[in-house]
Coordinates of C-alpha atoms in Angstrom, one line a residue:
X1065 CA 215.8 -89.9 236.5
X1066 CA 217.0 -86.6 237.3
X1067 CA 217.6 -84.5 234.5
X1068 CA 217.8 -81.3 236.1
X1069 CA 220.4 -78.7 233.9
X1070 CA 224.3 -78.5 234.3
X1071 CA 225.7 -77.2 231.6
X1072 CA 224.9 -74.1 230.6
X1073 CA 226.0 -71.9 227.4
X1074 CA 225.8 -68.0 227.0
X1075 CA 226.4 -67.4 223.3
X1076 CA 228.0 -63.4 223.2
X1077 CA 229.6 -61.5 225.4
X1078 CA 229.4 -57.8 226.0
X1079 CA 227.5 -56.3 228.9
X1080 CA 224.4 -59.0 228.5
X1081 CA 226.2 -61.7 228.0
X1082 CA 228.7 -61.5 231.3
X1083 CA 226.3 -59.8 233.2
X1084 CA 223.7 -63.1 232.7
X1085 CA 227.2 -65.5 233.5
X1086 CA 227.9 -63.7 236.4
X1087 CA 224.6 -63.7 238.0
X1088 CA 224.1 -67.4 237.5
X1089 CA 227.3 -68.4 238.8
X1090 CA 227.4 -66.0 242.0
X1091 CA 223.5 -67.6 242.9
X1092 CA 223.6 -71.0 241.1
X1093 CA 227.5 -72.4 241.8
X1094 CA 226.2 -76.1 241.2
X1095 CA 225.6 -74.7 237.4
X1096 CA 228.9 -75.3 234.9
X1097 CA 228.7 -72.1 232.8
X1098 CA 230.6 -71.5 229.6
X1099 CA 230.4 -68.3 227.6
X1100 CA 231.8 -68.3 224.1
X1101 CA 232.5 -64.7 222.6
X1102 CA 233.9 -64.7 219.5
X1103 CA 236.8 -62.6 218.5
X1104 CA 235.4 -61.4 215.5
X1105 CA 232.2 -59.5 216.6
X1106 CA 232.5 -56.6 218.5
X1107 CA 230.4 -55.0 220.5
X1108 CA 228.2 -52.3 220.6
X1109 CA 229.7 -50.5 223.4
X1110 CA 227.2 -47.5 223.8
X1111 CA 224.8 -48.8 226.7
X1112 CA 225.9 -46.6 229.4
X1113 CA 223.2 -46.4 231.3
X1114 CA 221.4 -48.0 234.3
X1115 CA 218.3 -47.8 236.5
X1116 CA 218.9 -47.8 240.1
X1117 CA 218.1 -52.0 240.2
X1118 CA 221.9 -52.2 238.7
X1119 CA 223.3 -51.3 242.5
X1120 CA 221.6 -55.0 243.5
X1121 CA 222.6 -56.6 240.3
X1122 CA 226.5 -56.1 240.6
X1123 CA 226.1 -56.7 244.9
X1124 CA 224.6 -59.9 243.7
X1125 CA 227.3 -60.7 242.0
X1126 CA 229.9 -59.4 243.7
X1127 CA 231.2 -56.8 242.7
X1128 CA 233.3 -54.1 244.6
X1129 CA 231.1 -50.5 243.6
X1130 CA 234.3 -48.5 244.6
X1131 CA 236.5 -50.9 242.3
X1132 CA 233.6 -50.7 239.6
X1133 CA 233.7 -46.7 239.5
X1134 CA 237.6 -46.9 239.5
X1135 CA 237.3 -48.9 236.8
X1136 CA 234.9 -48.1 234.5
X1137 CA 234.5 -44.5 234.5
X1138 CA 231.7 -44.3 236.8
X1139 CA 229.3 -41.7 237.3
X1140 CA 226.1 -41.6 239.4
X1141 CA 223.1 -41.0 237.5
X1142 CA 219.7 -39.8 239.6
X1143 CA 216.9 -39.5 236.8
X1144 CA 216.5 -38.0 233.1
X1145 CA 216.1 -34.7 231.9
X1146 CA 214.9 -33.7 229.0
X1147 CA 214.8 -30.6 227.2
X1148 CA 212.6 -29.5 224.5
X1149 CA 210.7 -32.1 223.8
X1150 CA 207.2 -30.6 224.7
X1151 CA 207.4 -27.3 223.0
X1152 CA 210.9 -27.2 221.4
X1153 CA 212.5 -24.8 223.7
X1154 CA 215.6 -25.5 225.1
X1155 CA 217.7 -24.1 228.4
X1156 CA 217.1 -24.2 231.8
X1157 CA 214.4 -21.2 231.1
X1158 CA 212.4 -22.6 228.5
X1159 CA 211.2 -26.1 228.0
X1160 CA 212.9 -28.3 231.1
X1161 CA 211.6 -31.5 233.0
X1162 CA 213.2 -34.2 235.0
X1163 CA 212.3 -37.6 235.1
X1164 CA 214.1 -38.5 238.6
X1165 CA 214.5 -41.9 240.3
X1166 CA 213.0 -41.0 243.7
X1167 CA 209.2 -41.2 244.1
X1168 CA 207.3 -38.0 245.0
X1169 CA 207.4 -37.7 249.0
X1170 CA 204.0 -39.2 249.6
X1171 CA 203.8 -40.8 246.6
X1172 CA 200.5 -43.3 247.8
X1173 CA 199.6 -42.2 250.8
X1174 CA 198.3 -38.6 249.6
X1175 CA 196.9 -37.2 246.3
X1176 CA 199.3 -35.1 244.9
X1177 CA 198.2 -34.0 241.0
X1178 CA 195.4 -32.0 241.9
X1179 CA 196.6 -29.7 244.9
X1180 CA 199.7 -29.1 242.8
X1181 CA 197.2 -27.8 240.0
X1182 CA 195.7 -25.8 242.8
X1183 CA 198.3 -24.4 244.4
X1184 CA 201.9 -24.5 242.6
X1185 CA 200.8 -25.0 238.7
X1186 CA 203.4 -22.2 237.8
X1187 CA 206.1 -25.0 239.2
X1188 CA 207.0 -28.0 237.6
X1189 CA 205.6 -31.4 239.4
X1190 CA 208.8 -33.0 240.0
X1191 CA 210.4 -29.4 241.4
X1192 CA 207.3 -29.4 244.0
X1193 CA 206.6 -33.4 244.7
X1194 CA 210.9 -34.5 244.8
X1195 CA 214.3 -33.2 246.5
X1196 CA 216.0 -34.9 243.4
X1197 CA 215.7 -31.9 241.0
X1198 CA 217.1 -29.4 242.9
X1199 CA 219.6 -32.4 244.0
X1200 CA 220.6 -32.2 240.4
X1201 CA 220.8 -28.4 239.2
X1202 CA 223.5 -28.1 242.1
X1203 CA 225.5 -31.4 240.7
X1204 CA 225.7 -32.9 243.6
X1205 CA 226.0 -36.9 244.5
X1206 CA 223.8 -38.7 245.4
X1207 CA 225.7 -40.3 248.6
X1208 CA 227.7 -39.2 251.1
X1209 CA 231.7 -40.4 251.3
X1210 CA 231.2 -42.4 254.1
X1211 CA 227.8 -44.1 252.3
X1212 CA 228.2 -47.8 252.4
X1213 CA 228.7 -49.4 249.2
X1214 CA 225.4 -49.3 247.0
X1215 CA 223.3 -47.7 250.0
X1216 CA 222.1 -44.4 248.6
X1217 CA 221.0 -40.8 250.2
X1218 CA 219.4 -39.9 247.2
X1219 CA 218.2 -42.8 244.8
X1220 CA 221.0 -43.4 241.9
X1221 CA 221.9 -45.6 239.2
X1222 CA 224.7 -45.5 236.9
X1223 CA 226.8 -43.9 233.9
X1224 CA 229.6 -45.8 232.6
X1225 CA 231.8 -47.0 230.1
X1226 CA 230.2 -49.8 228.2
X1227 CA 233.4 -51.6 227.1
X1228 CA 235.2 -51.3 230.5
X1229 CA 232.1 -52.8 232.5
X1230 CA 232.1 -55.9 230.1
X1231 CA 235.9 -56.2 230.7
X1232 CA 235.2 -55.9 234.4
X1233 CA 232.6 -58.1 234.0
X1234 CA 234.4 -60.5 232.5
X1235 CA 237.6 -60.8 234.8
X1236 CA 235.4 -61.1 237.9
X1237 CA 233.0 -63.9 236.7
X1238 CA 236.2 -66.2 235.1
X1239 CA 238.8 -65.4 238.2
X1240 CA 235.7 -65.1 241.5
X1241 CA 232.9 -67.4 239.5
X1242 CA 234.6 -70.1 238.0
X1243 CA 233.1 -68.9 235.1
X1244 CA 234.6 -70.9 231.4
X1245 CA 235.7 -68.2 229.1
X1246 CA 235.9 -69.7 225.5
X1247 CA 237.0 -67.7 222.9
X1248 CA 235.3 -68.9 219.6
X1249 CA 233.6 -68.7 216.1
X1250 CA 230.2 -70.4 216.1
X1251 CA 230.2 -72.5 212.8
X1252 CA 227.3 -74.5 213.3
X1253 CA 224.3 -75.2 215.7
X1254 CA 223.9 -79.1 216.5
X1255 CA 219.8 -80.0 217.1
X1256 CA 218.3 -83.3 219.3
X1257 CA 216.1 -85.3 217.2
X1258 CA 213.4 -83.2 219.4
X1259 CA 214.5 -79.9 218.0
X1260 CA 216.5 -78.8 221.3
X1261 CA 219.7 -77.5 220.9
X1262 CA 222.6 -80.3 222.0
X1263 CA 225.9 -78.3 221.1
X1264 CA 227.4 -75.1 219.4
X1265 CA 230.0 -76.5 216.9
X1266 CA 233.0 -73.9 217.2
X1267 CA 235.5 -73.5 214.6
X1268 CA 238.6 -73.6 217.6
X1269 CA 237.0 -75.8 220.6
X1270 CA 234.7 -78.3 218.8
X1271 CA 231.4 -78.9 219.7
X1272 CA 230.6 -77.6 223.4
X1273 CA 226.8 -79.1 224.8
X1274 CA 225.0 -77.7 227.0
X1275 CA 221.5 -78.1 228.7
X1276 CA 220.4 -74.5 228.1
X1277 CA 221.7 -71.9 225.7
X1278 CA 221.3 -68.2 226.5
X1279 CA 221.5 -66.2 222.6
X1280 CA 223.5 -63.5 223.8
X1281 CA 224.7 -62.8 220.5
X1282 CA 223.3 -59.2 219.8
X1283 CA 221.2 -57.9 217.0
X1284 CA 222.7 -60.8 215.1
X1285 CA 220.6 -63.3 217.1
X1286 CA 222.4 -66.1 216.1
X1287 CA 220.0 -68.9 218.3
X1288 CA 216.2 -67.5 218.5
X1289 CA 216.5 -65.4 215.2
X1290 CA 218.9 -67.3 212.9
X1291 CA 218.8 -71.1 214.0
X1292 CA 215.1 -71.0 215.5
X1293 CA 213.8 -68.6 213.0
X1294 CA 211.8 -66.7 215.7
X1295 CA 210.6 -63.5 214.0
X1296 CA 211.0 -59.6 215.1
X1297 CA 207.7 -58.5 216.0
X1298 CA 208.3 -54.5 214.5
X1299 CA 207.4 -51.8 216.1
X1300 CA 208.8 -48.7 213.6
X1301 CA 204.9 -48.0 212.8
X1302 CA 204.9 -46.7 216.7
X1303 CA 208.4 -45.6 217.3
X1304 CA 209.7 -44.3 214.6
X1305 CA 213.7 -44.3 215.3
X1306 CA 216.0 -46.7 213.5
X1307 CA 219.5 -44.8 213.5
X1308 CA 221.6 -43.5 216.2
X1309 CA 225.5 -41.4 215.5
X1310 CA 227.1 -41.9 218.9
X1311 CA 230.2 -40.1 219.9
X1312 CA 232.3 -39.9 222.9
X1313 CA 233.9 -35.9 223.6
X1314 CA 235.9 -34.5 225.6
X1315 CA 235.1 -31.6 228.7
X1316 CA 236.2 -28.1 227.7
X1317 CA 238.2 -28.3 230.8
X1318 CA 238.8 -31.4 232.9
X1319 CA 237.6 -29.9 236.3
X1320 CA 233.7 -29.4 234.3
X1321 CA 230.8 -30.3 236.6
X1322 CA 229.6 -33.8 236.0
X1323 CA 226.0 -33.9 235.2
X1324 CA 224.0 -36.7 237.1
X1325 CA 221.0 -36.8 234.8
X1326 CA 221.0 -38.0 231.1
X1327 CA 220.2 -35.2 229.3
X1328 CA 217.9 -35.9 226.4
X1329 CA 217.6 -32.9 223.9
X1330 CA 214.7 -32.9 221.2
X1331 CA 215.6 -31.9 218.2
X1332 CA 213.4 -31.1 214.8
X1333 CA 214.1 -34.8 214.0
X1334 CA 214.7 -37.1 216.9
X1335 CA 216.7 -36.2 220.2
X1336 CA 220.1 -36.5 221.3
X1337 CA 221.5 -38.3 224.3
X1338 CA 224.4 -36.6 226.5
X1339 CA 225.9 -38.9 229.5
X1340 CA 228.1 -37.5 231.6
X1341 CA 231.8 -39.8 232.6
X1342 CA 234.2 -38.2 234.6
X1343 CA 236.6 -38.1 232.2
X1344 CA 234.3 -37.9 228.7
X1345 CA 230.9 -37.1 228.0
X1346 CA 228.8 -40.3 225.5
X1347 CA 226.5 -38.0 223.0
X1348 CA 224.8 -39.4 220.7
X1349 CA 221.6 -38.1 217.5
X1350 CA 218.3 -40.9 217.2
X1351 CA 216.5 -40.5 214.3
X1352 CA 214.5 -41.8 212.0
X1353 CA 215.9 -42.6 208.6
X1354 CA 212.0 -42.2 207.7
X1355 CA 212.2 -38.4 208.5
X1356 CA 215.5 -37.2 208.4
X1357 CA 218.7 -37.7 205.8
X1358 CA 221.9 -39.2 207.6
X1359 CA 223.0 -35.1 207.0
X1360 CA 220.7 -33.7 208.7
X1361 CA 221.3 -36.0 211.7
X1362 CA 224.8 -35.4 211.8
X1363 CA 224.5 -31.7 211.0
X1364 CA 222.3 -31.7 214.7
X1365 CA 224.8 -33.6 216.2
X1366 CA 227.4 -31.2 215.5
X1367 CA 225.6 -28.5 216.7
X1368 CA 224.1 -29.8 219.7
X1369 CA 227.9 -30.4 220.6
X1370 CA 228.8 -26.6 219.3
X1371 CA 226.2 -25.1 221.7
X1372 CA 227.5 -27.7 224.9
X1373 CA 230.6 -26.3 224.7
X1374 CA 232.8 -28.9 223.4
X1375 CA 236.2 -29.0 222.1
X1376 CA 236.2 -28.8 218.0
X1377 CA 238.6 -31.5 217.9
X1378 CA 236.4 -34.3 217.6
X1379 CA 236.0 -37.8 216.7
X1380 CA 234.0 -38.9 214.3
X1381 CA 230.4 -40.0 214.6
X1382 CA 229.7 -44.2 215.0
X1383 CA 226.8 -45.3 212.7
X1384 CA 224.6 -47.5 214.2
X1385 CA 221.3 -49.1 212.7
X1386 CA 218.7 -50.7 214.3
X1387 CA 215.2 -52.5 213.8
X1388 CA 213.0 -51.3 216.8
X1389 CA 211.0 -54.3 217.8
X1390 CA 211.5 -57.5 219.8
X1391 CA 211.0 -61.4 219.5
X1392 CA 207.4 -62.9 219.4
X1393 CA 209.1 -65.9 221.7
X1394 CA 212.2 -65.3 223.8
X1395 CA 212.3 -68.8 225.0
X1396 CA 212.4 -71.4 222.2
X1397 CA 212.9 -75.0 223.7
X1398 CA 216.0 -75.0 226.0
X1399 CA 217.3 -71.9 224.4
X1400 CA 216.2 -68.1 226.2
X1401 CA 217.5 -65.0 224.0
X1402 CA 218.4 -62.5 226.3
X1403 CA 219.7 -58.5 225.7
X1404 CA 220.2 -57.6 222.0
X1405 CA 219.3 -60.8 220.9
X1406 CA 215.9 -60.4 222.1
X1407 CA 215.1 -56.9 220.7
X1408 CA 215.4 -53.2 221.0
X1409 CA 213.5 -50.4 220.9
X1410 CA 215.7 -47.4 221.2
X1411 CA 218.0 -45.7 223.5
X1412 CA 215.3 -43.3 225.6
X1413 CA 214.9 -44.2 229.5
X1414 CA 217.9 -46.9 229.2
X1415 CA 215.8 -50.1 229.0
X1416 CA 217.7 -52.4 227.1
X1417 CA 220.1 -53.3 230.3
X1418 CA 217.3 -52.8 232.6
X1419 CA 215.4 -55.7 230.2
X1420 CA 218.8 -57.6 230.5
X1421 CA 218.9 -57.4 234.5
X1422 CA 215.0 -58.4 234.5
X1423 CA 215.5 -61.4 232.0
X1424 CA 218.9 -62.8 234.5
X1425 CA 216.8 -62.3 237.6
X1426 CA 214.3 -64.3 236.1
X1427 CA 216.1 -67.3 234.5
X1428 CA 218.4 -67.5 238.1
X1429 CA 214.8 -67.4 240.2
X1430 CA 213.6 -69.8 238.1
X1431 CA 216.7 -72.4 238.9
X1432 CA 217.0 -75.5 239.6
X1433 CA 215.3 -76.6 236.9
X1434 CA 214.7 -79.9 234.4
X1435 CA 214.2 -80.0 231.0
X1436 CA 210.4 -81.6 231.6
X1437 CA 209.6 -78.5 233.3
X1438 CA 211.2 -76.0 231.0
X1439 CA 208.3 -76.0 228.2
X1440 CA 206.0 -74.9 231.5
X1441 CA 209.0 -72.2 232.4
X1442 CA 209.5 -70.9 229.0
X1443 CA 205.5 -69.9 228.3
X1444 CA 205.3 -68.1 231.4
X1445 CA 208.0 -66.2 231.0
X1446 CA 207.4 -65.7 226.7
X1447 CA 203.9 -64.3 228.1
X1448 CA 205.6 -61.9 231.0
X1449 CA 208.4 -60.5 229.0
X1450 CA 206.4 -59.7 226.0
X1451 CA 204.4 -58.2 228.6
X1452 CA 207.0 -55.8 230.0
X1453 CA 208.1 -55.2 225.9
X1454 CA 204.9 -53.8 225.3
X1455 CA 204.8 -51.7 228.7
X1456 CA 208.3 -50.0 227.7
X1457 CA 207.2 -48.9 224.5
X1458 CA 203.7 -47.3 226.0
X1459 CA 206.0 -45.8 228.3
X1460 CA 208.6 -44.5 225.8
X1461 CA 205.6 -43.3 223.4
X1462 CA 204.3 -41.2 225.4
X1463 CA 207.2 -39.0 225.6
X1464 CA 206.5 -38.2 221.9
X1465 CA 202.6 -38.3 221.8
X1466 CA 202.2 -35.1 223.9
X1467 CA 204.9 -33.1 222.3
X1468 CA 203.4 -29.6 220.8
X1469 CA 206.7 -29.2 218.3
X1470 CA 205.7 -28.3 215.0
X1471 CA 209.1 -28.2 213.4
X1472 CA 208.7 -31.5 211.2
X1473 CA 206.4 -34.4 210.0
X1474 CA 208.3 -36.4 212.7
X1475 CA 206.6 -35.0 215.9
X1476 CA 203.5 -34.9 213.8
X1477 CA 203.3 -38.4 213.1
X1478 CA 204.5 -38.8 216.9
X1479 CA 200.7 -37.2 217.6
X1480 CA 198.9 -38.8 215.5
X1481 CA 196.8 -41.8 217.5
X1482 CA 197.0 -44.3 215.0
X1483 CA 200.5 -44.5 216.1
X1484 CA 199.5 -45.0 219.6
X1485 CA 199.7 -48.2 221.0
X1486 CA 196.0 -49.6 222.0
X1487 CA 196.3 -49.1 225.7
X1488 CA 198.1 -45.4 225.7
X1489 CA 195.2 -44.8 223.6
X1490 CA 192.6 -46.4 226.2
X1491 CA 194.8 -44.6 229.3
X1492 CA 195.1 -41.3 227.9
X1493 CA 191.6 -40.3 228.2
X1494 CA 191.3 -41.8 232.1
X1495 CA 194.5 -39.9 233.2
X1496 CA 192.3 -36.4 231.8
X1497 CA 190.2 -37.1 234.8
X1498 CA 192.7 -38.3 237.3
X1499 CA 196.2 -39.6 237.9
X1500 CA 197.9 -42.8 236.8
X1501 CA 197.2 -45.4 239.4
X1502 CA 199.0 -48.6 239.9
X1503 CA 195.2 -50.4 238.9
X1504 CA 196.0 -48.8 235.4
X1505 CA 199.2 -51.4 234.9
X1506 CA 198.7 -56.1 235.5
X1507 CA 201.2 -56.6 237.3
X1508 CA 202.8 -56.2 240.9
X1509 CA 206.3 -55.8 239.4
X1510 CA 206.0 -53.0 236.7
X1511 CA 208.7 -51.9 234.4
X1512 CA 207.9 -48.5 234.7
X1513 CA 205.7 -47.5 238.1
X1514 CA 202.6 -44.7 237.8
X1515 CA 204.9 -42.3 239.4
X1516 CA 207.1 -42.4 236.1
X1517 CA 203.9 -42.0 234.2
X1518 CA 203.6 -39.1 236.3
X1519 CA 206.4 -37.5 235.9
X1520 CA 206.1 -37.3 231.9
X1521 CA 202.7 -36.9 231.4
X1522 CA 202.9 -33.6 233.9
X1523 CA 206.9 -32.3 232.2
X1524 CA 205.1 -32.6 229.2
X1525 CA 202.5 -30.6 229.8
X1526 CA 199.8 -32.6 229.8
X1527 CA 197.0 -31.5 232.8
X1528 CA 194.2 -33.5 233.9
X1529 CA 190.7 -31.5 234.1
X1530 CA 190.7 -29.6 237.5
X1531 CA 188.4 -31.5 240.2
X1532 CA 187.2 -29.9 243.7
X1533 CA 189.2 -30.6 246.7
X1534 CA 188.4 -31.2 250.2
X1535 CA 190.9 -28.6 252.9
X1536 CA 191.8 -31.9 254.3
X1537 CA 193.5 -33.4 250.9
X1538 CA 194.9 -29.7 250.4
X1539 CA 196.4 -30.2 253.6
X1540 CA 197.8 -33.2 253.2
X1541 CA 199.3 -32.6 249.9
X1542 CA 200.6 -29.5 251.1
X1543 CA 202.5 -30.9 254.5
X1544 CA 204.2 -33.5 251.0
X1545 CA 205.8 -30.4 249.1
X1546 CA 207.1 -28.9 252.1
X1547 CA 208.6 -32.4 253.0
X1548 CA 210.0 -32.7 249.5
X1549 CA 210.9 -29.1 250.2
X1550 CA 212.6 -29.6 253.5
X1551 CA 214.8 -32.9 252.1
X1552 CA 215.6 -31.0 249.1
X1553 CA 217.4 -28.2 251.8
X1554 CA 218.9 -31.2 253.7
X1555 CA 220.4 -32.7 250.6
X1556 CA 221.7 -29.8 249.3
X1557 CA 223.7 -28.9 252.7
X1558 CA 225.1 -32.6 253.3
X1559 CA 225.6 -34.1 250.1
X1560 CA 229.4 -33.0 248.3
X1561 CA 229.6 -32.1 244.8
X1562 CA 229.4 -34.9 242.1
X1563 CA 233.0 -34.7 240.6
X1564 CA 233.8 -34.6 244.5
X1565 CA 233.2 -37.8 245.4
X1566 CA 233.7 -39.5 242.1
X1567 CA 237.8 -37.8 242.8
X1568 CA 237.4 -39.1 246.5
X1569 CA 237.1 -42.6 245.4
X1570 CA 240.0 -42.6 242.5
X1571 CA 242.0 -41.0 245.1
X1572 CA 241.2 -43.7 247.7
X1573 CA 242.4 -46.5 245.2
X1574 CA 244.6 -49.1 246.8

């Protein structure tokens, strides 16, 4: 009998929810793929950004990346910067360190930690090791205007408007991927007698089966939380955040260089997130409701935004709760929660889409398959995605565990280890007597990569004991910075400005 699936469901819309219909119709078009979205729940329109694996995601599906930045006021993003979170002071003078997307030039072929020590410890790491800072303080793109579509001279992501992806989404997977776009209340979920899922009873379609249901539903988790009663495994005793105020503002004059980093600003309290559009910048004040008042959060919003230079006609401030954790199953028999539904930690280092990308990528490699071997499916990829959970929030830790701020309990409790999770607590001590290595992380496809690691631990501060060095490592480390040195001059002299090419392509609109 073959009883391989058909029908599939995605419960939600939003960026997760089109962006997992899109993939599975553009790479699976024997698949019959509904996606209910219900009028009645909006988004949470504030993801806006990517990591670079987004430029293969939307090719995948295909999508035009010149109509995309038309349409969703595009911006490239090349890394993160973040600014006062090790000491708590701000400006490009003070306490400054990127997190960019290209690994150091020689990045595992020659060690690089120690000879910087040696030789350059008055310079940041990622100034002497990658182009991509310097790339940045001048605002310039990361591609060229005659750059193919999603090739890149510089490695790049995205900044965007959340709502106008999922639009864009949307329209290209119902019109190019046969995609069935139902709009509907969920009333009821209809069970087998063997506890799968058969249909999603809708208040203005009826029931609508289905083989496989993806719980794109948001924090509300309407499958894997609500009907399936799978549990939030909480992580607030390690990351403390649990409240965000996002706001979108105008530039202070329309012409305003674009910024192709996110900047991330510490504050006494929790940090603030500033994302460049061409048209708007998306800011936005974390916190912890544990450590700060819903005042004070706002009160640091506002003058965060003072000191930026914006407008003082302003919107007001979204308020936005959350639960940091994730599922303790994401795949419950034929039913796989995936984005919101599935957790989320908070907004540092853009994971949630990244973890939304990973989980589609997953499910469409995965395809064709039957319901007798889905049990098999579903525990291997329960055990690899609460895998790469847990490796996002080491990561994401230790951006607050090596902070010297002494401005509040909130960076205090940040330091203290109980708070650490076991393995940052293992890894810590190894990386005082030499670099992350990829034999430090389980698996061949990491989240994050050592060089990330890198690039934190070593912004933060944070200096492994000094070691002797042989004249041939110096050497070799050294002939790496002047590479790095050498693309950074290239880059700078052939690459245009940011807002440039972002106005090149609007212009070149058909």
């Amino acid at each position: 009998m073959n009883d391989r699936l058909r029908e599939v469901v995605v419960l939600g819309g939003g960026s997760a929810g089109w962006l997992v219909a899109g993939l599975l119709a553009a790479e699976h078009t024997d698949l019959r793929i509904t996606l209910i979205e219900s009028s009645d729940v909006p988004t949470i329109g504030v993801g806006e950004g990517t990591w670079p694996s987004m430029r293969d995601t939307l090719r995948r599906i295909g999508l035009s990346e010149p109509e995309f930045i038309r349409r969703c006021q595009v911006s490239f993003k090349q890394g993160s910067r973040f600014d006062g979170w090790a000491r708590g002071q701000s400006g490009a003078d003070g306490d400054r360190y990127y997190h960019p997307f290209m690994l150091p030039v020689g990045y595992g072929d020659a060690d690089l930690v120690q000879p910087w020590l040696a030789t350059q410890a008055g310079r940041p790491f990622a100034d002497v090791v990658s182009p991509s800072v310097q790339v940045c303080e001048a605002a310039r793109a990361p591609k060229q205007v005659q750059t193919p579509e999603f090739a890149a001279v510089a490695n790049y992501a995205y900044h965007f408007d959340a709502g106008l992806f999922a639009q864009l989404l949307r329209e290209h997977a119902v019109a190019k991927l046969g995609v069935r776009h139902v709009i509907g209340h969920v009333d009821a979920v209809l069970s087998h007698e063997n506890g799968d899922i058969a249909a999603l009873q809708t208040r203005e379609n009826g029931a609508l089966a289905a083989d496989l249901f993806i719980d794109c539903s948001g924090m509300a988790s309407r499958l894997i939380g609500q009907h399936f009663g799978v549990p939030l495994k909480s992580e607030r005793d390690v990351l403390f955040n649990d409240a965000a105020l996002p706001v979108q503002v105008p530039y202070a004059t329309p012409d305003a260089p674009i910024a192709s980093v996110t900047v991330a600003t510490a504050w006494a309290k929790g940090w603030i997130w500033d994302i460049a559009l061409p048209s708007r910048r998306g800011v936005g004040c974390v916190y912890s409701r544990a450590h700060a008042s819903d005042d004070e959060a706002h009160a640091a919003l506002q003058a965060y935004l003072d000191a930026t230079g914006t407008p003082t006609e302003r919107p007001t401030p979204r308020s936005i709760r959350f639960d940091p954790g994730y599922r303790e199953q994401f795949w419950v028999r034929n039913c796989v929660a995936i984005g919101l539904s599935s957790g989320f930690i908070e907004p540092l280092e853009a994971s949630a889409l990244a973890l939304v990308e990973l989980s589609a990528q997953r499910l469409c490699d995965e395809l064709p398959m039957s319901r007798a071997t889905m049990g098999a499916v579903a525990r291997r990829f329960n055990d690899d995605f609460s895998y790469r959970w847990a490796r996002v929030i080491d990561f994401l830790k230790l951006h607050y565990t090596l902070s010297q701020r002494d401005d509040s309990d909130y960076w205090g409790a940040h330091r203290n280890p109980a708070t650490w999770p076991e393995r940052l607590r293992e890894l810590l001590p190894m990386w005082r007597l030499r670099p992350p290595a990829r034999h430090d992380f389980g698996r061949i496809d990491e989240v994050f990569p050592p060089a990330s690691y890198q690039y934190v631990l070593y912004g933060m501060g944070f200096r492994p004991d000094a070691q002797s060095l042989s004249a041939t490592k110096l050497q070799a480390a050294q002939a790496c910075f002047d590479e790095a040195a050498r693309q950074a001059r290239r880059l700078l002299s052939g690459l245009p400005g940011h807002r440039s090419l972002i106005d090149h392509i609007h212009r070149l609109a058909p």
